[in-house]
Amino acid sequence: MRVNSLYSVIQTEKLQESIRFYHHYFGFQIIFESEWYASLKLAESSLPFELALLDYSHETIPAGFRRSAAGMVLNFEVDDVDREYERLVVEGKLPLERELRDEVFGQRHFIISDPNGILIDIIKIIPPSEEQSGFYQEQVW
C-alpha cells in the first residue's frame, strides 16, 4: 500500500473551541472548515503535520461510534520543553495533567489536555539511563 497522507481525526462536541485551541496554542492553520469538520496543518514545521477535528454527531460516522474521542495522547517533540512549559502552563494556564519531569527512558516532558480531554505530551528527547538505552534500535538523543 502506498500511503499519501496520514493524520489523526479527533471526534469532538467542541469543534469551534478545539479549532481555536490548536490554532492559538500550537500554530495550526485552518486548511478547511465547515460546520462539522476542520482540517488543520502545522504552519511552522518542515514536515506536513496535519490534524482534523470532526463533530462526532455527523452522519459520516457510523451511529455506534458517535462519541467524543477518548484514550488518546498527542505527542509534540520540541527543542525547548522548559520554554513550552512556561508558555503553555505558566503563561497560558492550560490544565496540567503531569508535571514537567525527566524519565529514565529518555524524555523530559509534561502533559496537558485539550478542550476534549485529549492528553497532549510535550517532549524533549534526552539521553536515557544506561539500562534503558539498550531498548533503542538507534540513537535518537
PDB file of C-alpha atoms in Angstrom:
ATOM      1  CA  MET A   1       0.000   0.000   0.000  1.00  0.00           C
ATOM      2  CA  ARG A   2       1.296   3.438  -0.898  1.00  0.00           C
ATOM      3  CA  VAL A   3       0.192   5.965   1.715  1.00  0.00           C
ATOM      4  CA  ASN A   4      -0.106   9.581   0.570  1.00  0.00           C
ATOM      5  CA  SER A   5      -1.088  11.081   3.910  1.00  0.00           C
ATOM      6  CA  LEU A   6      -1.670  10.018   7.497  1.00  0.00           C
ATOM      7  CA  TYR A   7      -3.284  12.204  10.157  1.00  0.00           C
ATOM      8  CA  SER A   8      -5.407  11.888  13.266  1.00  0.00           C
ATOM      9  CA  VAL A   9      -9.061  12.924  13.393  1.00  0.00           C
ATOM     10  CA  ILE A  10     -10.399  13.904  16.804  1.00  0.00           C
ATOM     11  CA  GLN A  11     -14.134  13.398  17.223  1.00  0.00           C
ATOM     12  CA  THR A  12     -15.486  16.218  19.363  1.00  0.00           C
ATOM     13  CA  GLU A  13     -18.593  18.003  20.533  1.00  0.00           C
ATOM     14  CA  LYS A  14     -16.462  21.161  20.927  1.00  0.00           C
ATOM     15  CA  LEU A  15     -15.458  21.813  17.319  1.00  0.00           C
ATOM     16  CA  GLN A  16     -15.040  25.606  17.404  1.00  0.00           C
ATOM     17  CA  GLU A  17     -13.326  25.597  20.796  1.00  0.00           C
ATOM     18  CA  SER A  18     -10.937  22.884  19.579  1.00  0.00           C
ATOM     19  CA  ILE A  19     -10.109  24.783  16.384  1.00  0.00           C
ATOM     20  CA  ARG A  20      -9.282  27.893  18.417  1.00  0.00           C
ATOM     21  CA  PHE A  21      -7.197  25.865  20.887  1.00  0.00           C
ATOM     22  CA  TYR A  22      -4.962  24.184  18.300  1.00  0.00           C
ATOM     23  CA  HIS A  23      -4.605  27.396  16.310  1.00  0.00           C
ATOM     24  CA  HIS A  24      -3.791  29.615  19.289  1.00  0.00           C
ATOM     25  CA  TYR A  25      -1.524  27.346  21.327  1.00  0.00           C
ATOM     26  CA  PHE A  26       0.140  25.245  18.622  1.00  0.00           C
ATOM     27  CA  GLY A  27       0.034  27.381  15.489  1.00  0.00           C
ATOM     28  CA  PHE A  28      -2.138  25.089  13.373  1.00  0.00           C
ATOM     29  CA  GLN A  29      -3.559  26.843  10.321  1.00  0.00           C
ATOM     30  CA  ILE A  30      -7.064  26.088   9.093  1.00  0.00           C
ATOM     31  CA  ILE A  31      -6.949  24.398   5.683  1.00  0.00           C
ATOM     32  CA  PHE A  32     -10.655  23.520   5.520  1.00  0.00           C
ATOM     33  CA  GLU A  33     -13.519  24.424   7.849  1.00  0.00           C
ATOM     34  CA  SER A  34     -17.197  23.587   7.714  1.00  0.00           C
ATOM     35  CA  GLU A  35     -19.852  23.438  10.419  1.00  0.00           C
ATOM     36  CA  TRP A  36     -18.927  19.807  11.178  1.00  0.00           C
ATOM     37  CA  TYR A  37     -15.250  19.343  10.164  1.00  0.00           C
ATOM     38  CA  ALA A  38     -11.932  21.181  10.193  1.00  0.00           C
ATOM     39  CA  SER A  39      -8.619  20.228   8.653  1.00  0.00           C
ATOM     40  CA  LEU A  40      -5.585  21.843  10.284  1.00  0.00           C
ATOM     41  CA  LYS A  41      -1.944  21.960   9.233  1.00  0.00           C
ATOM     42  CA  LEU A  42       1.016  22.861  11.412  1.00  0.00           C
ATOM     43  CA  ALA A  43       2.365  26.038   9.862  1.00  0.00           C
ATOM     44  CA  GLU A  44       5.833  26.314  11.387  1.00  0.00           C
ATOM     45  CA  SER A  45       7.151  22.872  10.525  1.00  0.00           C
ATOM     46  CA  SER A  46       9.358  21.415   7.842  1.00  0.00           C
ATOM     47  CA  LEU A  47       7.130  18.324   7.803  1.00  0.00           C
ATOM     48  CA  PRO A  48       3.445  18.288   6.815  1.00  0.00           C
ATOM     49  CA  PHE A  49       1.843  17.590  10.199  1.00  0.00           C
ATOM     50  CA  GLU A  50      -1.940  17.604   9.971  1.00  0.00           C
ATOM     51  CA  LEU A  51      -4.780  17.207  12.429  1.00  0.00           C
ATOM     52  CA  ALA A  52      -8.505  17.073  11.777  1.00  0.00           C
ATOM     53  CA  LEU A  53     -11.443  17.798  14.065  1.00  0.00           C
ATOM     54  CA  LEU A  54     -14.858  16.276  13.454  1.00  0.00           C
ATOM     55  CA  ASP A  55     -18.242  16.860  15.067  1.00  0.00           C
ATOM     56  CA  TYR A  56     -18.830  13.362  16.420  1.00  0.00           C
ATOM     57  CA  SER A  57     -22.590  13.565  15.752  1.00  0.00           C
ATOM     58  CA  HIS A  58     -22.126  13.941  11.982  1.00  0.00           C
ATOM     59  CA  GLU A  59     -23.745  11.291   9.783  1.00  0.00           C
ATOM     60  CA  THR A  60     -20.413  10.312   8.224  1.00  0.00           C
ATOM     61  CA  ILE A  61     -19.605   8.490  11.486  1.00  0.00           C
ATOM     62  CA  PRO A  62     -21.387   5.141  11.941  1.00  0.00           C
ATOM     63  CA  ALA A  63     -24.115   5.525  14.578  1.00  0.00           C
ATOM     64  CA  GLY A  64     -22.485   3.179  17.098  1.00  0.00           C
ATOM     65  CA  PHE A  65     -19.284   5.255  17.080  1.00  0.00           C
ATOM     66  CA  ARG A  66     -20.737   8.747  17.532  1.00  0.00           C
ATOM     67  CA  ARG A  67     -18.978   9.904  20.687  1.00  0.00           C
ATOM     68  CA  SER A  68     -16.141  12.193  21.667  1.00  0.00           C
ATOM     69  CA  ALA A  69     -12.619  10.843  21.375  1.00  0.00           C
ATOM     70  CA  ALA A  70     -11.047   9.352  24.490  1.00  0.00           C
ATOM     71  CA  GLY A  71      -7.936   7.453  25.431  1.00  0.00           C
ATOM     72  CA  MET A  72      -5.730   9.361  23.008  1.00  0.00           C
ATOM     73  CA  VAL A  73      -2.382  11.111  23.506  1.00  0.00           C
ATOM     74  CA  LEU A  74      -0.840  13.560  21.038  1.00  0.00           C
ATOM     75  CA  ASN A  75       2.955  13.806  21.341  1.00  0.00           C
ATOM     76  CA  PHE A  76       4.733  17.010  20.340  1.00  0.00           C
ATOM     77  CA  GLU A  77       8.533  16.719  20.316  1.00  0.00           C
ATOM     78  CA  VAL A  78      10.068  20.173  20.761  1.00  0.00           C
ATOM     79  CA  ASP A  79      13.504  21.770  21.049  1.00  0.00           C
ATOM     80  CA  ASP A  80      12.888  23.556  24.372  1.00  0.00           C
ATOM     81  CA  VAL A  81      10.400  21.780  26.625  1.00  0.00           C
ATOM     82  CA  ASP A  82      11.089  24.153  29.526  1.00  0.00           C
ATOM     83  CA  ARG A  83      10.131  27.160  27.391  1.00  0.00           C
ATOM     84  CA  GLU A  84       6.958  25.406  26.221  1.00  0.00           C
ATOM     85  CA  TYR A  85       6.074  24.625  29.832  1.00  0.00           C
ATOM     86  CA  GLU A  86       6.442  28.308  30.649  1.00  0.00           C
ATOM     87  CA  ARG A  87       4.366  29.343  27.614  1.00  0.00           C
ATOM     88  CA  LEU A  88       1.565  26.777  27.868  1.00  0.00           C
ATOM     89  CA  VAL A  89       1.239  26.135  31.608  1.00  0.00           C
ATOM     90  CA  VAL A  90       2.593  29.180  33.427  1.00  0.00           C
ATOM     91  CA  GLU A  91       1.509  31.860  30.944  1.00  0.00           C
ATOM     92  CA  GLY A  92      -1.293  30.047  29.093  1.00  0.00           C
ATOM     93  CA  LYS A  93      -2.826  28.471  32.219  1.00  0.00           C
ATOM     94  CA  LEU A  94      -3.614  25.238  30.351  1.00  0.00           C
ATOM     95  CA  PRO A  95      -4.642  22.293  32.527  1.00  0.00           C
ATOM     96  CA  LEU A  96      -1.520  20.473  33.718  1.00  0.00           C
ATOM     97  CA  GLU A  97      -2.070  16.722  33.900  1.00  0.00           C
ATOM     98  CA  ARG A  98       1.564  15.667  34.553  1.00  0.00           C
ATOM     99  CA  GLU A  99       4.251  17.951  35.945  1.00  0.00           C
ATOM    100  CA  LEU A 100       7.468  18.597  33.998  1.00  0.00           C
ATOM    101  CA  ARG A 101       9.901  15.761  34.683  1.00  0.00           C
ATOM    102  CA  ASP A 102      12.735  13.645  33.311  1.00  0.00           C
ATOM    103  CA  GLU A 103      12.072   9.991  32.506  1.00  0.00           C
ATOM    104  CA  VAL A 104      14.690   7.216  32.592  1.00  0.00           C
ATOM    105  CA  PHE A 105      13.541   6.092  29.135  1.00  0.00           C
ATOM    106  CA  GLY A 106      14.813   9.321  27.563  1.00  0.00           C
ATOM    107  CA  GLN A 107      12.237  12.082  27.761  1.00  0.00           C
ATOM    108  CA  ARG A 108      11.888  15.374  29.577  1.00  0.00           C
ATOM    109  CA  HIS A 109       8.189  16.142  29.314  1.00  0.00           C
ATOM    110  CA  PHE A 110       4.940  17.412  30.736  1.00  0.00           C
ATOM    111  CA  ILE A 111       1.338  16.606  29.872  1.00  0.00           C
ATOM    112  CA  ILE A 112      -1.568  18.998  29.375  1.00  0.00           C
ATOM    113  CA  SER A 113      -5.054  18.383  27.974  1.00  0.00           C
ATOM    114  CA  ASP A 114      -7.112  19.929  25.197  1.00  0.00           C
ATOM    115  CA  PRO A 115     -10.779  21.048  25.486  1.00  0.00           C
ATOM    116  CA  ASN A 116     -11.886  17.462  24.780  1.00  0.00           C
ATOM    117  CA  GLY A 117      -9.747  15.851  27.462  1.00  0.00           C
ATOM    118  CA  ILE A 118      -7.229  14.570  24.907  1.00  0.00           C
ATOM    119  CA  LEU A 119      -3.804  14.381  26.514  1.00  0.00           C
ATOM    120  CA  ILE A 120      -1.003  16.394  24.910  1.00  0.00           C
ATOM    121  CA  ASP A 121       2.509  15.274  25.826  1.00  0.00           C
ATOM    122  CA  ILE A 122       5.157  17.952  25.220  1.00  0.00           C
ATOM    123  CA  ILE A 123       8.518  16.195  24.917  1.00  0.00           C
ATOM    124  CA  LYS A 124      12.220  16.888  24.619  1.00  0.00           C
ATOM    125  CA  ILE A 125      14.294  13.792  23.842  1.00  0.00           C
ATOM    126  CA  ILE A 126      17.128  13.385  26.350  1.00  0.00           C
ATOM    127  CA  PRO A 127      19.671  10.601  26.864  1.00  0.00           C
ATOM    128  CA  PRO A 128      18.054   7.584  28.545  1.00  0.00           C
ATOM    129  CA  SER A 129      19.518   5.770  31.513  1.00  0.00           C
ATOM    130  CA  GLU A 130      22.174   3.205  30.667  1.00  0.00           C
ATOM    131  CA  GLU A 131      19.691   0.428  31.411  1.00  0.00           C
ATOM    132  CA  GLN A 132      17.010   1.934  29.150  1.00  0.00           C
ATOM    133  CA  SER A 133      19.383   2.767  26.274  1.00  0.00           C
ATOM    134  CA  GLY A 134      19.555  -0.917  25.368  1.00  0.00           C
ATOM    135  CA  PHE A 135      15.927  -0.841  24.244  1.00  0.00           C
ATOM    136  CA  TYR A 136      16.611   1.668  21.457  1.00  0.00           C
ATOM    137  CA  GLN A 137      17.297   0.358  17.961  1.00  0.00           C
ATOM    138  CA  GLU A 138      19.064   3.604  17.057  1.00  0.00           C
ATOM    139  CA  GLN A 139      20.386   6.578  18.986  1.00  0.00           C
ATOM    140  CA  VAL A 140      17.800   9.378  18.830  1.00  0.00           C
ATOM    141  CA  TRP A 141      19.133  11.663  21.552  1.00  0.00           C
TER     142      TRP A 141
END
